[in-house]
Amino acid sequence: MEQENRKPRRPRRSKADIENCIDKAAKELVLKKRFSNVTVLDIIKRAKIEPITFYSRYQNQEDFFEHFVREFDYWFKDTMSAENNQVRTEEVYAELLINLLNELSQKSIMLELLRWEISDTNQVTLRTAMNRELHTIPLVDKYEADFKDSGMDISAISSLLIGGIYYLCLHKECSPFCRIDLNTDEGKRKIQNAIRTLSRLLYEHKQGTRSPSKDELEGIAERMRQRGMSEEDIRYCLMK
């Protein structure tokens, strides 16, 4: 009878299994409740562990979150390290921004982390934001060296593009922006195409191969007319 009333023991979990359970529980809770509403008790209950199991690994909630966010921060991922070592072409620059857009346009820990950093200034958000900044400095330095003699401030331009992606993805739950709805495939394609176009223009300017604008072409055509060239010759020369 005593054996029948005894509670069955939980299967013994390895250290890796426990850590995976903690991370999985935290991820589910953050996506459901957002960072600011998640407590250690929530994580412990969701992961089905004892408090001592959690606190033997982390000093407190802040310590856990600081470790946790590194796994999901876009700028800390292995793909980022690989791109850091690539030849920095127009396509690589565009891909870096498009991959960021794709990650943030869906419900992700990175998106919730940005939301938390904007809405709540605390020791964790301050450190995660600063760690991200420090981690990306080597890549920024390489792009600045690439664009050194181009007359363009690539860091300032990149900050506007990245900040714009952050805002569009955070704002998409409220309403479209400039008639672009990132909740739709069409909206995502428009921003992706815009990123490719801007990347191409940046590198054309850097290489001195920028294509003339429509107004510039019309000005050239008018000067050719003044010199007596026929419309057929003008179209041929300007490839219109």
PDB file of C-alpha atoms in Angstrom:
ATOM      1  CA  MET A   1       0.000   0.000   0.000  1.00  0.00           C
ATOM      2  CA  GLU A   2       2.847   2.367   0.886  1.00  0.00           C
ATOM      3  CA  GLN A   3       4.450   1.776  -2.503  1.00  0.00           C
ATOM      4  CA  GLU A   4       1.155   2.468  -4.288  1.00  0.00           C
ATOM      5  CA  ASN A   5       0.815   5.911  -2.604  1.00  0.00           C
ATOM      6  CA  ARG A   6       4.387   6.918  -3.320  1.00  0.00           C
ATOM      7  CA  LYS A   7       4.667   9.579  -6.059  1.00  0.00           C
ATOM      8  CA  PRO A   8       6.510   8.449  -9.178  1.00  0.00           C
ATOM      9  CA  ARG A   9       9.931  10.003  -9.551  1.00  0.00           C
ATOM     10  CA  ARG A  10      10.608  12.358 -12.404  1.00  0.00           C
ATOM     11  CA  PRO A  11      13.030  11.024 -14.990  1.00  0.00           C
ATOM     12  CA  ARG A  12      16.531  12.219 -14.168  1.00  0.00           C
ATOM     13  CA  ARG A  13      17.559  15.018 -16.533  1.00  0.00           C
ATOM     14  CA  SER A  14      21.073  15.875 -17.609  1.00  0.00           C
ATOM     15  CA  LYS A  15      22.595  19.303 -17.077  1.00  0.00           C
ATOM     16  CA  ALA A  16      22.089  20.110 -20.761  1.00  0.00           C
ATOM     17  CA  ASP A  17      18.450  18.959 -20.615  1.00  0.00           C
ATOM     18  CA  ILE A  18      17.762  21.219 -17.636  1.00  0.00           C
ATOM     19  CA  GLU A  19      19.364  24.238 -19.300  1.00  0.00           C
ATOM     20  CA  ASN A  20      17.380  23.582 -22.475  1.00  0.00           C
ATOM     21  CA  CYS A  21      14.176  23.376 -20.421  1.00  0.00           C
ATOM     22  CA  ILE A  22      14.962  26.694 -18.731  1.00  0.00           C
ATOM     23  CA  ASP A  23      15.700  28.403 -22.055  1.00  0.00           C
ATOM     24  CA  LYS A  24      12.607  26.899 -23.690  1.00  0.00           C
ATOM     25  CA  ALA A  25      10.406  28.002 -20.798  1.00  0.00           C
ATOM     26  CA  ALA A  26      11.838  31.527 -20.877  1.00  0.00           C
ATOM     27  CA  LYS A  27      11.371  31.792 -24.647  1.00  0.00           C
ATOM     28  CA  GLU A  28       7.735  30.707 -24.474  1.00  0.00           C
ATOM     29  CA  LEU A  29       7.022  33.101 -21.611  1.00  0.00           C
ATOM     30  CA  VAL A  30       8.745  36.096 -23.222  1.00  0.00           C
ATOM     31  CA  LEU A  31       6.852  35.611 -26.490  1.00  0.00           C
ATOM     32  CA  LYS A  32       3.608  35.321 -24.549  1.00  0.00           C
ATOM     33  CA  LYS A  33       4.072  37.930 -21.800  1.00  0.00           C
ATOM     34  CA  ARG A  34       7.102  40.030 -22.893  1.00  0.00           C
ATOM     35  CA  PHE A  35      10.296  40.437 -20.891  1.00  0.00           C
ATOM     36  CA  SER A  36       9.001  42.943 -18.351  1.00  0.00           C
ATOM     37  CA  ASN A  37       6.220  40.597 -17.186  1.00  0.00           C
ATOM     38  CA  VAL A  38       8.261  37.397 -16.806  1.00  0.00           C
ATOM     39  CA  THR A  39       9.457  36.387 -13.325  1.00  0.00           C
ATOM     40  CA  VAL A  40      11.871  33.739 -12.074  1.00  0.00           C
ATOM     41  CA  LEU A  41       8.924  31.906 -10.527  1.00  0.00           C
ATOM     42  CA  ASP A  42       7.235  31.798 -13.947  1.00  0.00           C
ATOM     43  CA  ILE A  43      10.344  30.238 -15.479  1.00  0.00           C
ATOM     44  CA  ILE A  44      10.773  27.723 -12.642  1.00  0.00           C
ATOM     45  CA  LYS A  45       7.176  26.552 -12.919  1.00  0.00           C
ATOM     46  CA  ARG A  46       7.249  26.361 -16.708  1.00  0.00           C
ATOM     47  CA  ALA A  47      10.543  24.462 -16.772  1.00  0.00           C
ATOM     48  CA  LYS A  48       9.362  22.154 -13.953  1.00  0.00           C
ATOM     49  CA  ILE A  49      12.495  22.605 -11.879  1.00  0.00           C
ATOM     50  CA  GLU A  50      13.235  23.406  -8.248  1.00  0.00           C
ATOM     51  CA  PRO A  51      14.298  26.950  -7.271  1.00  0.00           C
ATOM     52  CA  ILE A  52      17.708  25.663  -6.166  1.00  0.00           C
ATOM     53  CA  THR A  53      18.248  24.280  -9.687  1.00  0.00           C
ATOM     54  CA  PHE A  54      17.760  27.732 -11.172  1.00  0.00           C
ATOM     55  CA  TYR A  55      19.779  29.626  -8.564  1.00  0.00           C
ATOM     56  CA  SER A  56      22.674  27.191  -8.756  1.00  0.00           C
ATOM     57  CA  ARG A  57      23.138  28.439 -12.326  1.00  0.00           C
ATOM     58  CA  TYR A  58      22.153  32.105 -12.130  1.00  0.00           C
ATOM     59  CA  GLN A  59      22.464  34.691  -9.384  1.00  0.00           C
ATOM     60  CA  ASN A  60      19.099  36.264 -10.156  1.00  0.00           C
ATOM     61  CA  GLN A  61      16.683  37.075 -12.972  1.00  0.00           C
ATOM     62  CA  GLU A  62      18.931  39.809 -14.378  1.00  0.00           C
ATOM     63  CA  ASP A  63      21.872  37.410 -14.560  1.00  0.00           C
ATOM     64  CA  PHE A  64      19.743  34.839 -16.392  1.00  0.00           C
ATOM     65  CA  PHE A  65      18.341  37.311 -18.931  1.00  0.00           C
ATOM     66  CA  GLU A  66      21.806  38.667 -19.680  1.00  0.00           C
ATOM     67  CA  HIS A  67      22.919  35.152 -20.671  1.00  0.00           C
ATOM     68  CA  PHE A  68      19.616  34.275 -22.330  1.00  0.00           C
ATOM     69  CA  VAL A  69      19.416  37.195 -24.780  1.00  0.00           C
ATOM     70  CA  ARG A  70      22.836  36.496 -26.287  1.00  0.00           C
ATOM     71  CA  GLU A  71      21.450  33.345 -27.893  1.00  0.00           C
ATOM     72  CA  PHE A  72      18.709  35.269 -29.689  1.00  0.00           C
ATOM     73  CA  ASP A  73      20.297  38.649 -30.433  1.00  0.00           C
ATOM     74  CA  TYR A  74      20.709  38.883 -34.225  1.00  0.00           C
ATOM     75  CA  TRP A  75      24.047  40.656 -33.961  1.00  0.00           C
ATOM     76  CA  PHE A  76      25.584  37.896 -31.811  1.00  0.00           C
ATOM     77  CA  LYS A  77      24.738  34.998 -34.101  1.00  0.00           C
ATOM     78  CA  ASP A  78      27.322  32.845 -35.901  1.00  0.00           C
ATOM     79  CA  THR A  79      26.045  34.074 -39.271  1.00  0.00           C
ATOM     80  CA  MET A  80      27.027  37.562 -38.200  1.00  0.00           C
ATOM     81  CA  SER A  81      30.594  36.396 -37.505  1.00  0.00           C
ATOM     82  CA  ALA A  82      30.744  34.752 -40.930  1.00  0.00           C
ATOM     83  CA  GLU A  83      29.560  37.929 -42.670  1.00  0.00           C
ATOM     84  CA  ASN A  84      32.109  39.885 -40.675  1.00  0.00           C
ATOM     85  CA  ASN A  85      34.867  37.951 -42.455  1.00  0.00           C
ATOM     86  CA  GLN A  86      33.377  38.064 -45.955  1.00  0.00           C
ATOM     87  CA  VAL A  87      34.306  40.472 -48.705  1.00  0.00           C
ATOM     88  CA  ARG A  88      31.843  43.290 -48.099  1.00  0.00           C
ATOM     89  CA  THR A  89      29.977  43.543 -51.390  1.00  0.00           C
ATOM     90  CA  GLU A  90      26.696  45.208 -52.288  1.00  0.00           C
ATOM     91  CA  GLU A  91      24.954  41.830 -51.951  1.00  0.00           C
ATOM     92  CA  VAL A  92      26.469  41.085 -48.523  1.00  0.00           C
ATOM     93  CA  TYR A  93      25.425  44.498 -47.184  1.00  0.00           C
ATOM     94  CA  ALA A  94      21.872  44.037 -48.477  1.00  0.00           C
ATOM     95  CA  GLU A  95      21.672  40.484 -47.110  1.00  0.00           C
ATOM     96  CA  LEU A  96      22.770  41.667 -43.664  1.00  0.00           C
ATOM     97  CA  LEU A  97      19.846  44.106 -43.511  1.00  0.00           C
ATOM     98  CA  ILE A  98      17.309  41.811 -45.183  1.00  0.00           C
ATOM     99  CA  ASN A  99      18.076  38.988 -42.745  1.00  0.00           C
ATOM    100  CA  LEU A 100      17.551  41.446 -39.891  1.00  0.00           C
ATOM    101  CA  LEU A 101      14.213  42.490 -41.391  1.00  0.00           C
ATOM    102  CA  ASN A 102      13.125  38.868 -41.841  1.00  0.00           C
ATOM    103  CA  GLU A 103      13.933  38.007 -38.232  1.00  0.00           C
ATOM    104  CA  LEU A 104      12.217  41.038 -36.736  1.00  0.00           C
ATOM    105  CA  SER A 105       9.152  40.932 -38.983  1.00  0.00           C
ATOM    106  CA  GLN A 106       8.092  37.727 -37.245  1.00  0.00           C
ATOM    107  CA  LYS A 107       7.468  37.272 -33.546  1.00  0.00           C
ATOM    108  CA  SER A 108      10.941  36.774 -32.119  1.00  0.00           C
ATOM    109  CA  ILE A 109      12.956  37.157 -28.932  1.00  0.00           C
ATOM    110  CA  MET A 110      15.099  39.805 -30.648  1.00  0.00           C
ATOM    111  CA  LEU A 111      12.005  41.893 -31.369  1.00  0.00           C
ATOM    112  CA  GLU A 112      10.846  41.572 -27.755  1.00  0.00           C
ATOM    113  CA  LEU A 113      14.324  42.498 -26.551  1.00  0.00           C
ATOM    114  CA  LEU A 114      14.233  45.728 -28.586  1.00  0.00           C
ATOM    115  CA  ARG A 115      10.770  46.487 -27.233  1.00  0.00           C
ATOM    116  CA  TRP A 116      12.064  45.941 -23.690  1.00  0.00           C
ATOM    117  CA  GLU A 117      15.114  48.156 -24.219  1.00  0.00           C
ATOM    118  CA  ILE A 118      12.943  51.005 -25.494  1.00  0.00           C
ATOM    119  CA  SER A 119      10.272  50.747 -22.805  1.00  0.00           C
ATOM    120  CA  ASP A 120      12.339  49.942 -19.705  1.00  0.00           C
ATOM    121  CA  THR A 121      15.794  51.275 -18.879  1.00  0.00           C
ATOM    122  CA  ASN A 122      17.334  48.879 -16.361  1.00  0.00           C
ATOM    123  CA  GLN A 123      20.676  47.197 -15.751  1.00  0.00           C
ATOM    124  CA  VAL A 124      19.921  44.314 -18.130  1.00  0.00           C
ATOM    125  CA  THR A 125      18.679  46.432 -21.036  1.00  0.00           C
ATOM    126  CA  LEU A 126      21.546  48.883 -20.625  1.00  0.00           C
ATOM    127  CA  ARG A 127      24.114  46.080 -20.688  1.00  0.00           C
ATOM    128  CA  THR A 128      22.546  44.173 -23.586  1.00  0.00           C
ATOM    129  CA  ALA A 129      22.339  47.315 -25.705  1.00  0.00           C
ATOM    130  CA  MET A 130      25.935  48.276 -24.914  1.00  0.00           C
ATOM    131  CA  ASN A 131      27.214  44.721 -25.479  1.00  0.00           C
ATOM    132  CA  ARG A 132      25.533  44.720 -28.894  1.00  0.00           C
ATOM    133  CA  GLU A 133      27.172  48.032 -29.724  1.00  0.00           C
ATOM    134  CA  LEU A 134      30.613  46.795 -28.672  1.00  0.00           C
ATOM    135  CA  HIS A 135      30.173  43.498 -30.522  1.00  0.00           C
ATOM    136  CA  THR A 136      29.425  45.226 -33.848  1.00  0.00           C
ATOM    137  CA  ILE A 137      32.257  47.789 -33.673  1.00  0.00           C
ATOM    138  CA  PRO A 138      34.741  45.595 -35.630  1.00  0.00           C
ATOM    139  CA  LEU A 139      32.240  45.252 -38.486  1.00  0.00           C
ATOM    140  CA  VAL A 140      31.483  48.981 -38.425  1.00  0.00           C
ATOM    141  CA  ASP A 141      35.208  49.731 -38.565  1.00  0.00           C
ATOM    142  CA  LYS A 142      35.609  47.550 -41.656  1.00  0.00           C
ATOM    143  CA  TYR A 143      32.743  49.244 -43.496  1.00  0.00           C
ATOM    144  CA  GLU A 144      34.095  52.671 -42.562  1.00  0.00           C
ATOM    145  CA  ALA A 145      37.471  51.670 -44.005  1.00  0.00           C
ATOM    146  CA  ASP A 146      35.785  50.431 -47.201  1.00  0.00           C
ATOM    147  CA  PHE A 147      33.909  53.728 -47.666  1.00  0.00           C
ATOM    148  CA  LYS A 148      36.722  55.968 -46.405  1.00  0.00           C
ATOM    149  CA  ASP A 149      37.238  57.925 -49.637  1.00  0.00           C
ATOM    150  CA  SER A 150      33.651  57.791 -50.888  1.00  0.00           C
ATOM    151  CA  GLY A 151      32.465  61.013 -49.260  1.00  0.00           C
ATOM    152  CA  MET A 152      29.730  59.041 -47.469  1.00  0.00           C
ATOM    153  CA  ASP A 153      29.336  58.369 -43.752  1.00  0.00           C
ATOM    154  CA  ILE A 154      28.439  54.678 -43.976  1.00  0.00           C
ATOM    155  CA  SER A 155      27.988  54.395 -40.195  1.00  0.00           C
ATOM    156  CA  ALA A 156      25.385  57.166 -40.135  1.00  0.00           C
ATOM    157  CA  ILE A 157      23.627  55.749 -43.201  1.00  0.00           C
ATOM    158  CA  SER A 158      23.610  52.239 -41.712  1.00  0.00           C
ATOM    159  CA  SER A 159      22.275  53.520 -38.387  1.00  0.00           C
ATOM    160  CA  LEU A 160      19.332  55.126 -40.208  1.00  0.00           C
ATOM    161  CA  LEU A 161      18.615  51.938 -42.169  1.00  0.00           C
ATOM    162  CA  ILE A 162      18.888  49.635 -39.144  1.00  0.00           C
ATOM    163  CA  GLY A 163      16.924  52.027 -36.931  1.00  0.00           C
ATOM    164  CA  GLY A 164      14.263  52.238 -39.638  1.00  0.00           C
ATOM    165  CA  ILE A 165      13.976  48.447 -39.764  1.00  0.00           C
ATOM    166  CA  TYR A 166      13.686  48.338 -35.964  1.00  0.00           C
ATOM    167  CA  TYR A 167      10.897  50.917 -35.976  1.00  0.00           C
ATOM    168  CA  LEU A 168       8.940  49.400 -38.874  1.00  0.00           C
ATOM    169  CA  CYS A 169       8.947  45.984 -37.200  1.00  0.00           C
ATOM    170  CA  LEU A 170       7.939  47.372 -33.804  1.00  0.00           C
ATOM    171  CA  HIS A 171       5.255  49.570 -35.368  1.00  0.00           C
ATOM    172  CA  LYS A 172       3.682  46.922 -37.612  1.00  0.00           C
ATOM    173  CA  GLU A 173       1.314  45.799 -34.853  1.00  0.00           C
ATOM    174  CA  CYS A 174      -0.189  49.304 -34.738  1.00  0.00           C
ATOM    175  CA  SER A 175      -0.790  50.175 -38.385  1.00  0.00           C
ATOM    176  CA  PRO A 176       0.799  50.271 -41.845  1.00  0.00           C
ATOM    177  CA  PHE A 177       3.564  52.846 -42.317  1.00  0.00           C
ATOM    178  CA  CYS A 178       3.568  54.896 -45.535  1.00  0.00           C
ATOM    179  CA  ARG A 179       0.989  52.367 -46.786  1.00  0.00           C
ATOM    180  CA  ILE A 180       3.429  49.497 -46.257  1.00  0.00           C
ATOM    181  CA  ASP A 181       2.095  46.670 -44.115  1.00  0.00           C
ATOM    182  CA  LEU A 182       4.872  44.405 -42.839  1.00  0.00           C
ATOM    183  CA  ASN A 183       2.243  41.888 -41.776  1.00  0.00           C
ATOM    184  CA  THR A 184       1.863  40.998 -45.465  1.00  0.00           C
ATOM    185  CA  ASP A 185       4.265  39.325 -47.899  1.00  0.00           C
ATOM    186  CA  GLU A 186       3.852  42.264 -50.264  1.00  0.00           C
ATOM    187  CA  GLY A 187       4.916  44.722 -47.571  1.00  0.00           C
ATOM    188  CA  LYS A 188       8.013  42.669 -46.744  1.00  0.00           C
ATOM    189  CA  ARG A 189       8.954  42.417 -50.429  1.00  0.00           C
ATOM    190  CA  LYS A 190       8.719  46.190 -50.830  1.00  0.00           C
ATOM    191  CA  ILE A 191      11.134  46.814 -47.967  1.00  0.00           C
ATOM    192  CA  GLN A 192      13.464  44.033 -49.140  1.00  0.00           C
ATOM    193  CA  ASN A 193      13.552  45.553 -52.641  1.00  0.00           C
ATOM    194  CA  ALA A 194      14.149  49.011 -51.167  1.00  0.00           C
ATOM    195  CA  ILE A 195      17.108  47.655 -49.183  1.00  0.00           C
ATOM    196  CA  ARG A 196      18.602  46.122 -52.340  1.00  0.00           C
ATOM    197  CA  THR A 197      18.120  49.383 -54.242  1.00  0.00           C
ATOM    198  CA  LEU A 198      19.740  51.475 -51.513  1.00  0.00           C
ATOM    199  CA  SER A 199      22.622  49.022 -51.233  1.00  0.00           C
ATOM    200  CA  ARG A 200      23.190  49.191 -54.997  1.00  0.00           C
ATOM    201  CA  LEU A 201      23.155  53.006 -54.952  1.00  0.00           C
ATOM    202  CA  LEU A 202      25.635  53.099 -52.064  1.00  0.00           C
ATOM    203  CA  TYR A 203      28.102  50.850 -53.838  1.00  0.00           C
ATOM    204  CA  GLU A 204      27.653  52.573 -57.195  1.00  0.00           C
ATOM    205  CA  HIS A 205      28.479  55.876 -55.537  1.00  0.00           C
ATOM    206  CA  LYS A 206      31.435  54.304 -53.737  1.00  0.00           C
ATOM    207  CA  GLN A 207      32.798  52.897 -56.995  1.00  0.00           C
ATOM    208  CA  GLY A 208      32.027  56.035 -58.991  1.00  0.00           C
ATOM    209  CA  THR A 209      29.615  54.167 -61.267  1.00  0.00           C
ATOM    210  CA  ARG A 210      26.365  55.792 -60.237  1.00  0.00           C
ATOM    211  CA  SER A 211      23.726  55.772 -62.978  1.00  0.00           C
ATOM    212  CA  PRO A 212      22.407  59.229 -63.986  1.00  0.00           C
ATOM    213  CA  SER A 213      18.981  60.146 -62.650  1.00  0.00           C
ATOM    214  CA  LYS A 214      16.018  60.782 -64.958  1.00  0.00           C
ATOM    215  CA  ASP A 215      16.443  64.544 -64.595  1.00  0.00           C
ATOM    216  CA  GLU A 216      20.153  64.272 -65.391  1.00  0.00           C
ATOM    217  CA  LEU A 217      19.422  62.203 -68.514  1.00  0.00           C
ATOM    218  CA  GLU A 218      16.869  64.751 -69.689  1.00  0.00           C
ATOM    219  CA  GLY A 219      19.420  67.529 -69.200  1.00  0.00           C
ATOM    220  CA  ILE A 220      21.996  65.610 -71.237  1.00  0.00           C
ATOM    221  CA  ALA A 221      19.424  64.942 -73.967  1.00  0.00           C
ATOM    222  CA  GLU A 222      18.533  68.643 -74.167  1.00  0.00           C
ATOM    223  CA  ARG A 223      22.167  69.652 -74.597  1.00  0.00           C
ATOM    224  CA  MET A 224      22.523  67.051 -77.358  1.00  0.00           C
ATOM    225  CA  ARG A 225      19.477  68.513 -79.136  1.00  0.00           C
ATOM    226  CA  GLN A 226      21.036  71.961 -78.933  1.00  0.00           C
ATOM    227  CA  ARG A 227      24.040  70.537 -80.761  1.00  0.00           C
ATOM    228  CA  GLY A 228      21.766  69.338 -83.543  1.00  0.00           C
ATOM    229  CA  MET A 229      21.657  65.610 -82.770  1.00  0.00           C
ATOM    230  CA  SER A 230      18.595  63.680 -83.901  1.00  0.00           C
ATOM    231  CA  GLU A 231      16.184  62.058 -81.435  1.00  0.00           C
ATOM    232  CA  GLU A 232      17.176  58.647 -82.775  1.00  0.00           C
ATOM    233  CA  ASP A 233      20.863  59.319 -82.059  1.00  0.00           C
ATOM    234  CA  ILE A 234      20.042  60.718 -78.622  1.00  0.00           C
ATOM    235  CA  ARG A 235      18.024  57.625 -77.701  1.00  0.00           C
ATOM    236  CA  TYR A 236      20.821  55.395 -78.963  1.00  0.00           C
ATOM    237  CA  CYS A 237      23.486  57.246 -76.979  1.00  0.00           C
ATOM    238  CA  LEU A 238      21.459  57.321 -73.788  1.00  0.00           C
ATOM    239  CA  MET A 239      20.125  53.776 -74.319  1.00  0.00           C
ATOM    240  CA  LYS A 240      16.554  54.915 -73.744  1.00  0.00           C
TER     241      LYS A 240
END
